[in-house]
mmCIF file of N, CA and C in Angstrom:
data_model
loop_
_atom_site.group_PDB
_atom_site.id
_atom_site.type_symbol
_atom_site.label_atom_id
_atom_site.label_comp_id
_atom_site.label_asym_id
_atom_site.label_seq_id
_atom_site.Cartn_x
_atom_site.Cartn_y
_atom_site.Cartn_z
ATOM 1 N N UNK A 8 28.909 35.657 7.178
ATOM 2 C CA UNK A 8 27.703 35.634 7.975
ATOM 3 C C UNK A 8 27.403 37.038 8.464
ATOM 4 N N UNK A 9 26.060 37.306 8.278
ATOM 5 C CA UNK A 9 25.805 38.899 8.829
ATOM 6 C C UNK A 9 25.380 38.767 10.266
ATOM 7 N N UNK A 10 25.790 40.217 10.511
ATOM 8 C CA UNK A 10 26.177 40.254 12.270
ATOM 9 C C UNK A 10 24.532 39.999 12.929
ATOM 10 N N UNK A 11 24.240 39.456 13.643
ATOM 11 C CA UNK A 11 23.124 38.860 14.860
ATOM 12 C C UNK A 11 22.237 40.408 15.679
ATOM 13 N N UNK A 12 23.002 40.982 15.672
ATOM 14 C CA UNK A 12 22.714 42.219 16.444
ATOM 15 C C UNK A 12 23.455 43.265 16.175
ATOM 16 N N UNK A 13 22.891 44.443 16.153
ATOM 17 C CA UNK A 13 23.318 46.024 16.255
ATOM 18 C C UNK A 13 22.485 46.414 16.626
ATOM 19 N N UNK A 14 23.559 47.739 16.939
ATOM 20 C CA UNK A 14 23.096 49.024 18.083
ATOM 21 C C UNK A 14 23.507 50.357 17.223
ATOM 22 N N UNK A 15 22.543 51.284 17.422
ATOM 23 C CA UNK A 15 22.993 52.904 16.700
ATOM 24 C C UNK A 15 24.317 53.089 16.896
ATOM 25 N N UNK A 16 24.738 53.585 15.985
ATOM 26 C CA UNK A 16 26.607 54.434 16.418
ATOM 27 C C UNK A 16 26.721 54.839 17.646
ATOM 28 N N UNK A 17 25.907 56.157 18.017
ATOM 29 C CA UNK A 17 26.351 56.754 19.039
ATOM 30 C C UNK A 17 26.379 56.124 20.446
ATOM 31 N N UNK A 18 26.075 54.925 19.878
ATOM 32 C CA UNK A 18 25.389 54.212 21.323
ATOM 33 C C UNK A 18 26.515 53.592 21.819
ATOM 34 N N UNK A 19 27.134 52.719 20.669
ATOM 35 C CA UNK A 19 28.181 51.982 20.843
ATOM 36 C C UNK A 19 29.435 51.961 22.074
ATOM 37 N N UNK A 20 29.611 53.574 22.139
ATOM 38 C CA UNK A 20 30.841 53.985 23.092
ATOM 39 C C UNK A 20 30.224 53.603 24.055
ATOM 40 N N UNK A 21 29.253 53.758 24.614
ATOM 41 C CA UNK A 21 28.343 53.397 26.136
ATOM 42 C C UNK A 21 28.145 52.748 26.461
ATOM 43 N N UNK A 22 28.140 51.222 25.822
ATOM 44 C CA UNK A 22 27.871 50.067 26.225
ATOM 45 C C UNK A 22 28.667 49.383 27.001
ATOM 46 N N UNK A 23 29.952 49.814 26.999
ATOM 47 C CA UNK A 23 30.781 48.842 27.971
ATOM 48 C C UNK A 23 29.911 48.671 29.543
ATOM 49 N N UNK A 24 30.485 47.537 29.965
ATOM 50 C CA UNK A 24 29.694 47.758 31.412
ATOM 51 C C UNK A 24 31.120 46.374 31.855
ATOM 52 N N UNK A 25 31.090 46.101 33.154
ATOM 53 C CA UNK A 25 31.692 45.324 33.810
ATOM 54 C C UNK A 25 31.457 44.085 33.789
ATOM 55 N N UNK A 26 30.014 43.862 33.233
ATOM 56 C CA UNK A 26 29.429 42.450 33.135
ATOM 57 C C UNK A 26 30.277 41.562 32.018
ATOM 58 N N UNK A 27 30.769 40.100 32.855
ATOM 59 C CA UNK A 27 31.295 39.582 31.881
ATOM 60 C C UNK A 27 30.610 38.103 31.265
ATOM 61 N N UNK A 28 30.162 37.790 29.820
ATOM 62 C CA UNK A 28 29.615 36.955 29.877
ATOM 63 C C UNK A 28 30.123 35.400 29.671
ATOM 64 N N UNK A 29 29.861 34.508 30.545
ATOM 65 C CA UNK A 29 30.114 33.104 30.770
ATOM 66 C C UNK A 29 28.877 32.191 30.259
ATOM 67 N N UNK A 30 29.189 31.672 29.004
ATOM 68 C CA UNK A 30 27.817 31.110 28.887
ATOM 69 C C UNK A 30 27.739 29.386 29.034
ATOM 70 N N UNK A 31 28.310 29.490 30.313
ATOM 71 C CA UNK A 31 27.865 28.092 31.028
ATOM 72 C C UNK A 31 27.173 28.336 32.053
ATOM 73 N N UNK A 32 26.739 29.728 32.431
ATOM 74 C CA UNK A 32 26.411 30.185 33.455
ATOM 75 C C UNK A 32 24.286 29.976 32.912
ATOM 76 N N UNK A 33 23.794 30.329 33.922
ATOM 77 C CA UNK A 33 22.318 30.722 34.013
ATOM 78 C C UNK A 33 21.723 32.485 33.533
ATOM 79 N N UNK A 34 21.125 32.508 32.510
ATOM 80 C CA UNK A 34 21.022 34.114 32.199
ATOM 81 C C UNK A 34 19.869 33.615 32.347
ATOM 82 N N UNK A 35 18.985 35.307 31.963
ATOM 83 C CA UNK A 35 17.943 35.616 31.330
ATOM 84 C C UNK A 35 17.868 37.189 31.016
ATOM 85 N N UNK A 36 16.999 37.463 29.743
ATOM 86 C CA UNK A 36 16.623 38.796 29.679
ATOM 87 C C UNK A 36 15.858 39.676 30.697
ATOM 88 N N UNK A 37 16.561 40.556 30.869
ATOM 89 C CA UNK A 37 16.648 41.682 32.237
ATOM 90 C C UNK A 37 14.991 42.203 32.295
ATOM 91 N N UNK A 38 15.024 41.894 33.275
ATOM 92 C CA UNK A 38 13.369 42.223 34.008
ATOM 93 C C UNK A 38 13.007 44.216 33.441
ATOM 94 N N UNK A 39 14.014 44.638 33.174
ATOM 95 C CA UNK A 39 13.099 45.609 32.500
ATOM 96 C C UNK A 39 13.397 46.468 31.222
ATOM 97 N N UNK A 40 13.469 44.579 30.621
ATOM 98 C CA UNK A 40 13.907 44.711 28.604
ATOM 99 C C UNK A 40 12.330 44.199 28.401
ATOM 100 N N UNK A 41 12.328 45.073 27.448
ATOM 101 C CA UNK A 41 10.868 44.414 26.579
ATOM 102 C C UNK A 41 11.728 44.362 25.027
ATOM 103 N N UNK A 42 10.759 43.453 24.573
ATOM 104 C CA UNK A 42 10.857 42.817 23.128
ATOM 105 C C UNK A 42 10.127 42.979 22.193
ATOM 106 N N UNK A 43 10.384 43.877 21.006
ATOM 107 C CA UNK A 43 9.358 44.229 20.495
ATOM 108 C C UNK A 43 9.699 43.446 18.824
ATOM 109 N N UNK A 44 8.488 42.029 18.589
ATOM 110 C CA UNK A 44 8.630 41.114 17.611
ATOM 111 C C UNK A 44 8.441 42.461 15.807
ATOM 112 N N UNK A 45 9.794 42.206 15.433
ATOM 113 C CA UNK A 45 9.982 42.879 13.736
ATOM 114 C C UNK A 45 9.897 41.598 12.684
ATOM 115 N N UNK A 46 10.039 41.879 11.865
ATOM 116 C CA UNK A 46 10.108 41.255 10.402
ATOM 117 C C UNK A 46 11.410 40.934 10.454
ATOM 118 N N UNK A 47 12.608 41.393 11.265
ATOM 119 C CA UNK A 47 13.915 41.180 10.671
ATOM 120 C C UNK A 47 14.353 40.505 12.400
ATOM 121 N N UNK A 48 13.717 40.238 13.124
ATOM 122 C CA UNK A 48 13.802 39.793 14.393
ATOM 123 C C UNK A 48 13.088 40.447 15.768
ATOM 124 N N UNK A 49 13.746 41.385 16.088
ATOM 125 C CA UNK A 49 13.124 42.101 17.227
ATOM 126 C C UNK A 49 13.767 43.483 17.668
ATOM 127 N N UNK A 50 12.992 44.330 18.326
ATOM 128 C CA UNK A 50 14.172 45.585 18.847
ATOM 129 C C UNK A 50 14.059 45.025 20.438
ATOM 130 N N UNK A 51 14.581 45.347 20.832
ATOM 131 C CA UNK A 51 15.116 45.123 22.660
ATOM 132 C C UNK A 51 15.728 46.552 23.125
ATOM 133 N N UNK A 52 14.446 46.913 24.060
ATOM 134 C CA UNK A 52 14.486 48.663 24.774
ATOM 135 C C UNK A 52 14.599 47.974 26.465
ATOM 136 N N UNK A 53 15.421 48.873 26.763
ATOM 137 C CA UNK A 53 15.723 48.561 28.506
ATOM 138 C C UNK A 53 15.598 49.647 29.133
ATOM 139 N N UNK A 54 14.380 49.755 29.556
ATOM 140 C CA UNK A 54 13.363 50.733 29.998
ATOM 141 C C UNK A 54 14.456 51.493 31.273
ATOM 142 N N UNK A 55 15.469 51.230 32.276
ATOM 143 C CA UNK A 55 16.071 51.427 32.752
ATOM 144 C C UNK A 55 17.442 52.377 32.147
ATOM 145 N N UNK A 56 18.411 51.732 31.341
ATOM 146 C CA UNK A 56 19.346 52.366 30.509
ATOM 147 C C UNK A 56 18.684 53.482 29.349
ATOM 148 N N UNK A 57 17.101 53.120 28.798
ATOM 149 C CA UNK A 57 17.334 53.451 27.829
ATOM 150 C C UNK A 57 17.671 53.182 26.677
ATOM 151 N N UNK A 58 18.395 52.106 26.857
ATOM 152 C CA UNK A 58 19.342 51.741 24.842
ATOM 153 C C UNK A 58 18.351 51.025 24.809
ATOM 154 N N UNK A 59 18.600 50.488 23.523
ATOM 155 C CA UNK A 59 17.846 50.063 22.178
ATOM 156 C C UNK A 59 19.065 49.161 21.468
ATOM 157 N N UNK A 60 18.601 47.926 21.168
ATOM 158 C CA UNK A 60 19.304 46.873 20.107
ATOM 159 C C UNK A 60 18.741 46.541 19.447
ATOM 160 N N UNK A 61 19.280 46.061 18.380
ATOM 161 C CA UNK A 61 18.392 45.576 16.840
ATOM 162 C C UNK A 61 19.042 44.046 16.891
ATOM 163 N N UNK A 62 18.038 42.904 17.275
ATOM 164 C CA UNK A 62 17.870 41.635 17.174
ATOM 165 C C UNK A 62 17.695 41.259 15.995
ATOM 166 N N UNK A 63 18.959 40.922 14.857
ATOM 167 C CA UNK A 63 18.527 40.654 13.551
ATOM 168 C C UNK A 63 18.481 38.779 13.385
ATOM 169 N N UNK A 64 17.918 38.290 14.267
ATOM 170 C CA UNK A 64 17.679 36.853 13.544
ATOM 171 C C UNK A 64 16.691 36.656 14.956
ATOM 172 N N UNK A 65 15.696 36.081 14.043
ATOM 173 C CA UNK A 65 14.676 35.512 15.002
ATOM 174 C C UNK A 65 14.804 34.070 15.465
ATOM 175 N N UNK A 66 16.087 33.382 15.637
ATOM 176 C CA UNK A 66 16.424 32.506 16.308
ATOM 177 C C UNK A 66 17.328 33.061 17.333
ATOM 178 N N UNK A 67 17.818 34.646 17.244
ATOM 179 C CA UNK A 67 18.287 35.531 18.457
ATOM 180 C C UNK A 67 17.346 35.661 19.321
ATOM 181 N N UNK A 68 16.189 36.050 18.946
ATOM 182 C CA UNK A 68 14.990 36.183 19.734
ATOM 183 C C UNK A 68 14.819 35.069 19.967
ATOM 184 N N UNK A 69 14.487 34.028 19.622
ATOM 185 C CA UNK A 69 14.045 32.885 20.793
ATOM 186 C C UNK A 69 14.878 32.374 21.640
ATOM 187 N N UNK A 70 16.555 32.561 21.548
ATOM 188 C CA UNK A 70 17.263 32.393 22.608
ATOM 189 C C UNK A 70 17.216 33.171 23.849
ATOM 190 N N UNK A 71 17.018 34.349 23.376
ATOM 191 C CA UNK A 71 17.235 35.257 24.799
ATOM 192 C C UNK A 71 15.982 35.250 24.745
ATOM 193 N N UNK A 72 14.980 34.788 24.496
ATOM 194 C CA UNK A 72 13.339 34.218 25.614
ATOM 195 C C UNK A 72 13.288 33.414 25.843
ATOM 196 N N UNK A 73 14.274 32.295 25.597
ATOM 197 C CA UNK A 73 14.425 31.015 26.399
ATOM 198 C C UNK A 73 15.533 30.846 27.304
ATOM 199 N N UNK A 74 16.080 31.803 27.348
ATOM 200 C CA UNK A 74 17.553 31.763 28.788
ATOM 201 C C UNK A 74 16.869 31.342 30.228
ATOM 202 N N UNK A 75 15.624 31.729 30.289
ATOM 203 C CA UNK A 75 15.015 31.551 31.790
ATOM 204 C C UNK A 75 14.854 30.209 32.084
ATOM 205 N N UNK A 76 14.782 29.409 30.925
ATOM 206 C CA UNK A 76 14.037 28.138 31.122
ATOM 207 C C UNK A 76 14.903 26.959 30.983
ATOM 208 N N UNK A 77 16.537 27.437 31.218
ATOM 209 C CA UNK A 77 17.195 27.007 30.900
ATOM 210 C C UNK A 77 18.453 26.694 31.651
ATOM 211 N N UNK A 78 19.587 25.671 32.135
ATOM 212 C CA UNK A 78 20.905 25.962 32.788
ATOM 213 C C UNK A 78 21.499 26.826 32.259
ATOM 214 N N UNK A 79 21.953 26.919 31.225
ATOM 215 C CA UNK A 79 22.457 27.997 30.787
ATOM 216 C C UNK A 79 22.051 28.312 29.282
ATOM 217 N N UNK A 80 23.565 29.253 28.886
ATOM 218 C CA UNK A 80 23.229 29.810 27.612
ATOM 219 C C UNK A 80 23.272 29.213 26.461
ATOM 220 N N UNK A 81 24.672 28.116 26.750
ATOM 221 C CA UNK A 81 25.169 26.917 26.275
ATOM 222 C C UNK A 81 23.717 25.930 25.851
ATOM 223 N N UNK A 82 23.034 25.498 26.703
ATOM 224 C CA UNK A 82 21.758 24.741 26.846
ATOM 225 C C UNK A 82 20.856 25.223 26.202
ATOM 226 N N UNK A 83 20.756 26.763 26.200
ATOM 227 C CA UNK A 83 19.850 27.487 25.731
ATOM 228 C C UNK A 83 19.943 27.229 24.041
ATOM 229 N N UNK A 84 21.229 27.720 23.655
ATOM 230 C CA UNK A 84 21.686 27.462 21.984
ATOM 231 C C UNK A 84 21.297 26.509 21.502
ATOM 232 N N UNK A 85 21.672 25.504 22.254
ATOM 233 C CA UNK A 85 20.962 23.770 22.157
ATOM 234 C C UNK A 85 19.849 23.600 21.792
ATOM 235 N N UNK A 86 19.286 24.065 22.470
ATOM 236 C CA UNK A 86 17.614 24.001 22.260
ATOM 237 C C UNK A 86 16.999 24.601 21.315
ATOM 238 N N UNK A 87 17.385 25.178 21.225
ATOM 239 C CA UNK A 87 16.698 26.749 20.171
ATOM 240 C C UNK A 87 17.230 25.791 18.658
ATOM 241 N N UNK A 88 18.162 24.632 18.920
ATOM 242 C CA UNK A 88 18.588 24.243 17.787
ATOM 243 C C UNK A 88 19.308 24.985 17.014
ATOM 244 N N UNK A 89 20.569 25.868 17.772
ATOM 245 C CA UNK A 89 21.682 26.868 16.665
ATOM 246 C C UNK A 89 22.632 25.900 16.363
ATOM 247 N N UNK A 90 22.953 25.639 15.308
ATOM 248 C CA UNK A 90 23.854 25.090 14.688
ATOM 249 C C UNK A 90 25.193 25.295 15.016
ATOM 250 N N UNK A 91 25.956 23.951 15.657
ATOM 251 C CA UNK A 91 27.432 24.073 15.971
ATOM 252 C C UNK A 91 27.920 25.596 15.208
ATOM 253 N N UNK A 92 28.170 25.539 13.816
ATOM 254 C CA UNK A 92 28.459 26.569 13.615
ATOM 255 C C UNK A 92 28.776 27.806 13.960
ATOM 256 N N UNK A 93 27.560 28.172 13.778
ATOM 257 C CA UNK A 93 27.315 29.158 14.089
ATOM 258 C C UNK A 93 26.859 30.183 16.039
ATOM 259 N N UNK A 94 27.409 28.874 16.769
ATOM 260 C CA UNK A 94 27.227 29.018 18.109
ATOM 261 C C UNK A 94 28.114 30.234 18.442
ATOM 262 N N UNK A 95 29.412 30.487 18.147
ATOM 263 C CA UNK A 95 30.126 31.700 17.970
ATOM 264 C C UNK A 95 29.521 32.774 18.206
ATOM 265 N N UNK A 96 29.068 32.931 16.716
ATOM 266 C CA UNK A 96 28.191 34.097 16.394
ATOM 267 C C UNK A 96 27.254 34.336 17.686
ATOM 268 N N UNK A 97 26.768 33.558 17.781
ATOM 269 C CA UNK A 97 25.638 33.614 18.980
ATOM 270 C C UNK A 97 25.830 33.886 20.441
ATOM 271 N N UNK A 98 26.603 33.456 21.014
ATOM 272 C CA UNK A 98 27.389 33.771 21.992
ATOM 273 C C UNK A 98 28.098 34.848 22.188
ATOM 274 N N UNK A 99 28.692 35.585 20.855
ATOM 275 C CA UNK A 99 28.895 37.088 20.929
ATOM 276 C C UNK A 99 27.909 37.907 20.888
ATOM 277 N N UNK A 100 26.864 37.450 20.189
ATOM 278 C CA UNK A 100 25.797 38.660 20.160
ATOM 279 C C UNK A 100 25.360 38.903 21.550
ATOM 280 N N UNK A 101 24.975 37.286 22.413
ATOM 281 C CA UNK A 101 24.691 37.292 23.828
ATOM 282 C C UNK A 101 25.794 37.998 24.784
ATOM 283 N N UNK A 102 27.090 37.890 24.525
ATOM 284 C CA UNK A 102 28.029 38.701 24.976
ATOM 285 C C UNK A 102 28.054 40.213 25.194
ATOM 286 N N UNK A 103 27.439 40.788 23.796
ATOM 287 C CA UNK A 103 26.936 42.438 23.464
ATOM 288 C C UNK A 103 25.918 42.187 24.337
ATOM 289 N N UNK A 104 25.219 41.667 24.502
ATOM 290 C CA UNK A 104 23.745 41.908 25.292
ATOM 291 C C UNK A 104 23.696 41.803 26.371
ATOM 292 N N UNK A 105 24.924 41.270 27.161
ATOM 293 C CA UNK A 105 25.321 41.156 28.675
ATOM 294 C C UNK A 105 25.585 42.573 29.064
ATOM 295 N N UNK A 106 26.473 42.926 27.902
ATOM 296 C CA UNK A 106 27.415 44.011 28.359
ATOM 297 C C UNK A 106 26.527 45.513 28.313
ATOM 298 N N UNK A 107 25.533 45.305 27.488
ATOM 299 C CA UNK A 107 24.238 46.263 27.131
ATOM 300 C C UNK A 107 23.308 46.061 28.082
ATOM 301 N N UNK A 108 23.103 45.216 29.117
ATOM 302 C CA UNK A 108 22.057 44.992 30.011
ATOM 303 C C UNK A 108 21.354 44.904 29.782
ATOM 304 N N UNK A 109 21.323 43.787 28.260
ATOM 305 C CA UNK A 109 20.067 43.332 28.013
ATOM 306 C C UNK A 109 19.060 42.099 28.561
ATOM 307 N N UNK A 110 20.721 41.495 28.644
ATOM 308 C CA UNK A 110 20.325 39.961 29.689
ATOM 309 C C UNK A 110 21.327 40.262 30.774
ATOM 310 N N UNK A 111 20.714 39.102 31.565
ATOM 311 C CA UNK A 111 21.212 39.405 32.933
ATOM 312 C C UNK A 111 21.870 37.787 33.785
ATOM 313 N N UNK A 112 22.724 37.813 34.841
ATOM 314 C CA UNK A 112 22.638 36.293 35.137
ATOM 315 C C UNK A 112 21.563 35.771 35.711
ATOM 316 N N UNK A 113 21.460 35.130 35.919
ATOM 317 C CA UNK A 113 20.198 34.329 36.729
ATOM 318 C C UNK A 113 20.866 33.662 37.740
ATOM 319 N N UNK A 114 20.116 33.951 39.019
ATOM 320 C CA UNK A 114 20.578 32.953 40.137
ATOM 321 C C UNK A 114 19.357 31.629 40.087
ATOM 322 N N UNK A 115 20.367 31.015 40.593
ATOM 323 C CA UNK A 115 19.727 29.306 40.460
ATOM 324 C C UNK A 115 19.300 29.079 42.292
ATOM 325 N N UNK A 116 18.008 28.267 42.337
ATOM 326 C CA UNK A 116 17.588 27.811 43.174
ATOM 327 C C UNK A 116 18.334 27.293 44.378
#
C-alpha cells in the first residue's frame, strides 16, 4: 500500500512536536491549515509553522474535513467509510499530521 501522506525531506527532522495522537479522542484540522484540493488529493500549508504536506488520497482529505463533525477520529474513519483494513494506514498518516500541526484536538462541549 502506498504511503497516505508526505512531507519534503528537509522537513521531516522538524516535525516532531509533543503532540500525541489518540484517535478516540475529538480532532480537527488546525484553524490555520488551509487545504488546497490536487488531482492526487490535497497539499495542507499551516500558515503558522509554515510546513507543507502532501495529502495523497482523497479519502485523506475527507477525513481530516470531517474530524470537526465528529467524536472522534475513530468515528471519523467510519464515516468517511475507510475500510477496516486499511484504518492503520490512516491513523498514522493522522498521527504525522498531529505531530505536524496539521490537526489539532478538539475540545468537546
Amino acid at each position: 500500500m502506498r504511503r497516505l501522506l508526505s512531507r519534503p525531506v528537509d522537513e521531516v527532522a522538524t516535525v516532531l512536536t509533543d503532540v500525541a495522537f489518540d484517535p478516540s479522542l475529538p480532532w480537527q484540522k488546525a484553524r490555520s491549515v488551509a487545504l488546497r484540493p490536487e488531482p492526487f488529493g490535497a497539499l495542507a500549508y499551516h500558515f503558522g509553522n509554515r510546513k507543507l504536506s502532501f495529502l495523497k488520497s482523497r479519502t485523506l482529505v475527507a477525513v481530516v474535513e470531517a474530524l470537526a463533525t465528529h467524536p472522534s477520529a475513530e468515528a471519523t474513519l467510519a464515516a468517511c467509510a475507510v475500510p477496516d483494513g486499511q484504518r492503520p494506514a490512516y491513523v498514522k498518516a493522522l498521527a504525522d499530521l498531529a505531530r505536524s500541526q496539521m490537526i489539532e484536538p478538539r475540545e468537546t462541549p
